[in-house]
Amino acid sequence: MTDPLARLYADHLATLTARADLALAAAGREHLVIAAGMPAYYFLDDRPAHFVASPHFLHWLPLTCAPGSWLRYTPGQRPQLIFLQPRDYWHVVPDAPSGAWVEHFDIVTIRTPEEARAHLPDAAAHCAVIGPADTPGGLPCDNPQAVLDRLHWERAIKTPYETLLMRVASRIGARAHRAAEAAFRAGAGEFEIHLAYLAASGLSEAELPYSNIIALDHHGAVLHYTDFLRARPVAPKSFLIDAGGQYAGYASDITRTHAAAGHDDFAALIDSMETVQQDLCAGVRAGHSYPELHLEAHRRIAGVLAGHGLIRCSAEAAFDRGITRTFFPHGLGHLLGLQVHDIGGHQAGPEGGTLSKPEGHPYLRLTRTLQPGMVVTIEPGLYFIGMLLDELRATPAGADVDWARVEAFMPYGGIRIEDDVQCTAGAPLNLTREAFVAPG
Ligand code: GLY
Ligand code: MN
């Protein structure tokens, strides 16, 4: 086996089997059984939603489109894939498995979901069965918490194989971001920019890792703005785009904010936020506390507010009085991987438990200490959100704000800059910056 991807996959599988061995032993189970899942249907409708495979299944196999399939692993034995390839002329039937991973699995092909049962262990009680509760055919999914906790804890640590897939997802995202910025500069509206993004990414809308956020002007103040205004606005001032790529089930999650030509004040604010964001990316170091990095983001954003005349008090006072929480009302970021908000961000350890969020920061999605292999997003923001500004104005701290200056920035919506960064034993690896400098 000389292909580097094949070698990385073999090592990845060895890591997953070792993790599974420990998780099963901790829970007193003998077999791990994982369902890919089945498409969900809309209420009272015969129309299925786009199928998204269980992340547990995708962790083992890059099979993003194998509904009804199952994976079976017993310590000491080769893993088995029970692959559903139905006789069906209504839907696309998945191709027979191929790729570097196939040689590591015993593969049995079934034609109906019900056939899966015969290939799974007889004694369901000895299995940890992971998947959606309503998965038909195989074994009832019991999702034992002790097994889930161990697997979720470890999943934060990406293997080199996963890092490679996330690098590809980052390249796809960066390529599409470049096309979206070009469309904005050429005068396109939100919907047209979205189409330019899709075309450059080569992904259908359903294949995106999350719904694109394509926000011109004040729409940038809606954190998860997912309307696509069809009309072209006259002379837009700003463009915030939060959109990712996806490869083999792995996500990239990238945000950029652009000022239209001639809007120098806003461009300067973006530059200041970019400096802060890059300094925070440099803080993705093993042993660092992510909540501390989040609080550091608030301190630095207080400096930006002071430096741009948005507050009359010192940066220290703005931080102490909670003023930055009005302008930066979400968390610094999250774990990233098979899920955009990858699971386990608040987990205290392999046995479960919860690490609480800092007081007053309810939206922080990651409270763990950084470890080599973790991929996290670093996405500080600075927004002009009317609802939150009104609340601040009504408090004593409202007197510390230069409201005329704030009013002047309201039409721009806000700024968010987001990179995906891998913690290593040494310097952080910024997957997003690396992707943006890569050719096309
Ligand atoms: N990219 C969307 C989010 O992180 O919430
Ligand atoms: Mn994000």
mmCIF file with all atom_site columns, N, CA and C and ligand atoms in Angstrom, residues 210 224 242 253-255 332-336 340-341 365 377-379 416 418-420, ligand 2:
data_model
loop_
_atom_site.group_PDB
_atom_site.id
_atom_site.type_symbol
_atom_site.label_atom_id
_atom_site.label_alt_id
_atom_site.label_comp_id
_atom_site.label_asym_id
_atom_site.label_entity_id
_atom_site.label_seq_id
_atom_site.pdbx_PDB_ins_code
_atom_site.Cartn_x
_atom_site.Cartn_y
_atom_site.Cartn_z
_atom_site.occupancy
_atom_site.B_iso_or_equiv
_atom_site.pdbx_formal_charge
_atom_site.auth_seq_id
_atom_site.auth_comp_id
_atom_site.auth_asym_id
_atom_site.auth_atom_id
_atom_site.pdbx_PDB_model_num
ATOM   1  N  N  . TYR A 1 210 ? -23.498 23.448 6.331  1.00 0.00 ? 210 TYR A N  1
ATOM   2  C  CA . TYR A 1 210 ? -24.551 24.208 7.017  1.00 0.00 ? 210 TYR A CA 1
ATOM   3  C  C  . TYR A 1 210 ? -25.075 25.227 6.017  1.00 0.00 ? 210 TYR A C  1
ATOM   4  N  N  . HIS A 1 224 ? -27.372 34.285 12.328 1.00 0.00 ? 224 HIS A N  1
ATOM   5  C  CA . HIS A 1 224 ? -27.597 33.176 11.405 1.00 0.00 ? 224 HIS A CA 1
ATOM   6  C  C  . HIS A 1 224 ? -28.590 33.608 10.328 1.00 0.00 ? 224 HIS A C  1
ATOM   7  N  N  . ASP A 1 242 ? -20.578 33.611 5.825  1.00 0.00 ? 242 ASP A N  1
ATOM   8  C  CA . ASP A 1 242 ? -20.213 32.492 6.691  1.00 0.00 ? 242 ASP A CA 1
ATOM   9  C  C  . ASP A 1 242 ? -20.668 31.243 5.942  1.00 0.00 ? 242 ASP A C  1
ATOM   10 N  N  . ASP A 1 253 ? -15.577 25.617 8.059  1.00 0.00 ? 253 ASP A N  1
ATOM   11 C  CA . ASP A 1 253 ? -16.524 26.628 8.560  1.00 0.00 ? 253 ASP A CA 1
ATOM   12 C  C  . ASP A 1 253 ? -15.772 27.960 8.536  1.00 0.00 ? 253 ASP A C  1
ATOM   13 N  N  . ILE A 1 254 ? -16.104 28.782 7.556  1.00 0.00 ? 254 ILE A N  1
ATOM   14 C  CA . ILE A 1 254 ? -15.264 29.954 7.253  1.00 0.00 ? 254 ILE A CA 1
ATOM   15 C  C  . ILE A 1 254 ? -16.141 31.209 7.186  1.00 0.00 ? 254 ILE A C  1
ATOM   16 N  N  . THR A 1 255 ? -15.698 32.267 7.837  1.00 0.00 ? 255 THR A N  1
ATOM   17 C  CA . THR A 1 255 ? -16.417 33.541 7.726  1.00 0.00 ? 255 THR A CA 1
ATOM   18 C  C  . THR A 1 255 ? -15.442 34.640 7.326  1.00 0.00 ? 255 THR A C  1
ATOM   19 N  N  . LEU A 1 332 ? -16.596 32.294 21.069 1.00 0.00 ? 332 LEU A N  1
ATOM   20 C  CA . LEU A 1 332 ? -15.430 32.441 20.195 1.00 0.00 ? 332 LEU A CA 1
ATOM   21 C  C  . LEU A 1 332 ? -15.389 31.359 19.130 1.00 0.00 ? 332 LEU A C  1
ATOM   22 N  N  . GLY A 1 333 ? -15.982 30.199 19.408 1.00 0.00 ? 333 GLY A N  1
ATOM   23 C  CA . GLY A 1 333 ? -15.965 29.140 18.406 1.00 0.00 ? 333 GLY A CA 1
ATOM   24 C  C  . GLY A 1 333 ? -16.339 27.802 18.998 1.00 0.00 ? 333 GLY A C  1
ATOM   25 N  N  . HIS A 1 334 ? -15.942 26.744 18.310 1.00 0.00 ? 334 HIS A N  1
ATOM   26 C  CA . HIS A 1 334 ? -16.436 25.408 18.658 1.00 0.00 ? 334 HIS A CA 1
ATOM   27 C  C  . HIS A 1 334 ? -15.519 24.366 18.064 1.00 0.00 ? 334 HIS A C  1
ATOM   28 N  N  . LEU A 1 335 ? -15.694 23.129 18.479 1.00 0.00 ? 335 LEU A N  1
ATOM   29 C  CA . LEU A 1 335 ? -15.024 22.007 17.827 1.00 0.00 ? 335 LEU A CA 1
ATOM   30 C  C  . LEU A 1 335 ? -15.597 21.851 16.422 1.00 0.00 ? 335 LEU A C  1
ATOM   31 N  N  . LEU A 1 336 ? -14.766 21.373 15.524 1.00 0.00 ? 336 LEU A N  1
ATOM   32 C  CA . LEU A 1 336 ? -15.195 21.206 14.130 1.00 0.00 ? 336 LEU A CA 1
ATOM   33 C  C  . LEU A 1 336 ? -14.750 19.832 13.643 1.00 0.00 ? 336 LEU A C  1
ATOM   34 N  N  . VAL A 1 340 ? -20.538 20.441 12.111 1.00 0.00 ? 340 VAL A N  1
ATOM   35 C  CA . VAL A 1 340 ? -19.985 21.808 12.155 1.00 0.00 ? 340 VAL A CA 1
ATOM   36 C  C  . VAL A 1 340 ? -19.756 22.214 13.605 1.00 0.00 ? 340 VAL A C  1
ATOM   37 N  N  . HIS A 1 341 ? -20.737 21.950 14.438 1.00 0.00 ? 341 HIS A N  1
ATOM   38 C  CA . HIS A 1 341 ? -20.532 22.127 15.876 1.00 0.00 ? 341 HIS A CA 1
ATOM   39 C  C  . HIS A 1 341 ? -20.294 20.717 16.414 1.00 0.00 ? 341 HIS A C  1
ATOM   40 N  N  . ARG A 1 365 ? -19.571 27.438 22.978 1.00 0.00 ? 365 ARG A N  1
ATOM   41 C  CA . ARG A 1 365 ? -19.799 26.019 22.653 1.00 0.00 ? 365 ARG A CA 1
ATOM   42 C  C  . ARG A 1 365 ? -18.621 25.115 22.995 1.00 0.00 ? 365 ARG A C  1
ATOM   43 N  N  . THR A 1 377 ? -12.799 26.320 15.724 1.00 0.00 ? 377 THR A N  1
ATOM   44 C  CA . THR A 1 377 ? -12.940 27.572 14.983 1.00 0.00 ? 377 THR A CA 1
ATOM   45 C  C  . THR A 1 377 ? -12.578 28.726 15.908 1.00 0.00 ? 377 THR A C  1
ATOM   46 N  N  . ILE A 1 378 ? -12.060 29.775 15.287 1.00 0.00 ? 378 ILE A N  1
ATOM   47 C  CA . ILE A 1 378 ? -11.777 31.024 16.001 1.00 0.00 ? 378 ILE A CA 1
ATOM   48 C  C  . ILE A 1 378 ? -12.525 32.103 15.232 1.00 0.00 ? 378 ILE A C  1
ATOM   49 N  N  . GLU A 1 379 ? -13.641 32.571 15.808 1.00 0.00 ? 379 GLU A N  1
ATOM   50 C  CA . GLU A 1 379 ? -14.544 33.446 15.068 1.00 0.00 ? 379 GLU A CA 1
ATOM   51 C  C  . GLU A 1 379 ? -15.060 34.619 15.907 1.00 0.00 ? 379 GLU A C  1
ATOM   52 N  N  . ARG A 1 416 ? -17.575 39.444 11.247 1.00 0.00 ? 416 ARG A N  1
ATOM   53 C  CA . ARG A 1 416 ? -17.118 38.181 11.843 1.00 0.00 ? 416 ARG A CA 1
ATOM   54 C  C  . ARG A 1 416 ? -16.016 37.643 10.939 1.00 0.00 ? 416 ARG A C  1
ATOM   55 N  N  . GLU A 1 418 ? -13.614 34.169 10.650 1.00 0.00 ? 418 GLU A N  1
ATOM   56 C  CA . GLU A 1 418 ? -13.565 32.815 11.223 1.00 0.00 ? 418 GLU A CA 1
ATOM   57 C  C  . GLU A 1 418 ? -12.594 31.929 10.452 1.00 0.00 ? 418 GLU A C  1
ATOM   58 N  N  . ASP A 1 419 ? -11.655 31.358 11.186 1.00 0.00 ? 419 ASP A N  1
ATOM   59 C  CA . ASP A 1 419 ? -10.736 30.357 10.633 1.00 0.00 ? 419 ASP A CA 1
ATOM   60 C  C  . ASP A 1 419 ? -10.892 29.050 11.395 1.00 0.00 ? 419 ASP A C  1
ATOM   61 N  N  . ASP A 1 420 ? -10.497 27.968 10.745 1.00 0.00 ? 420 ASP A N  1
ATOM   62 C  CA . ASP A 1 420 ? -10.472 26.643 11.366 1.00 0.00 ? 420 ASP A CA 1
ATOM   63 C  C  . ASP A 1 420 ? -9.005  26.326 11.686 1.00 0.00 ? 420 ASP A C  1
HETATM 64 MN MN . MN  B 2 .   ? -18.470 28.482 13.265 1.00 0.00 ? 2   MN  B MN 1
#
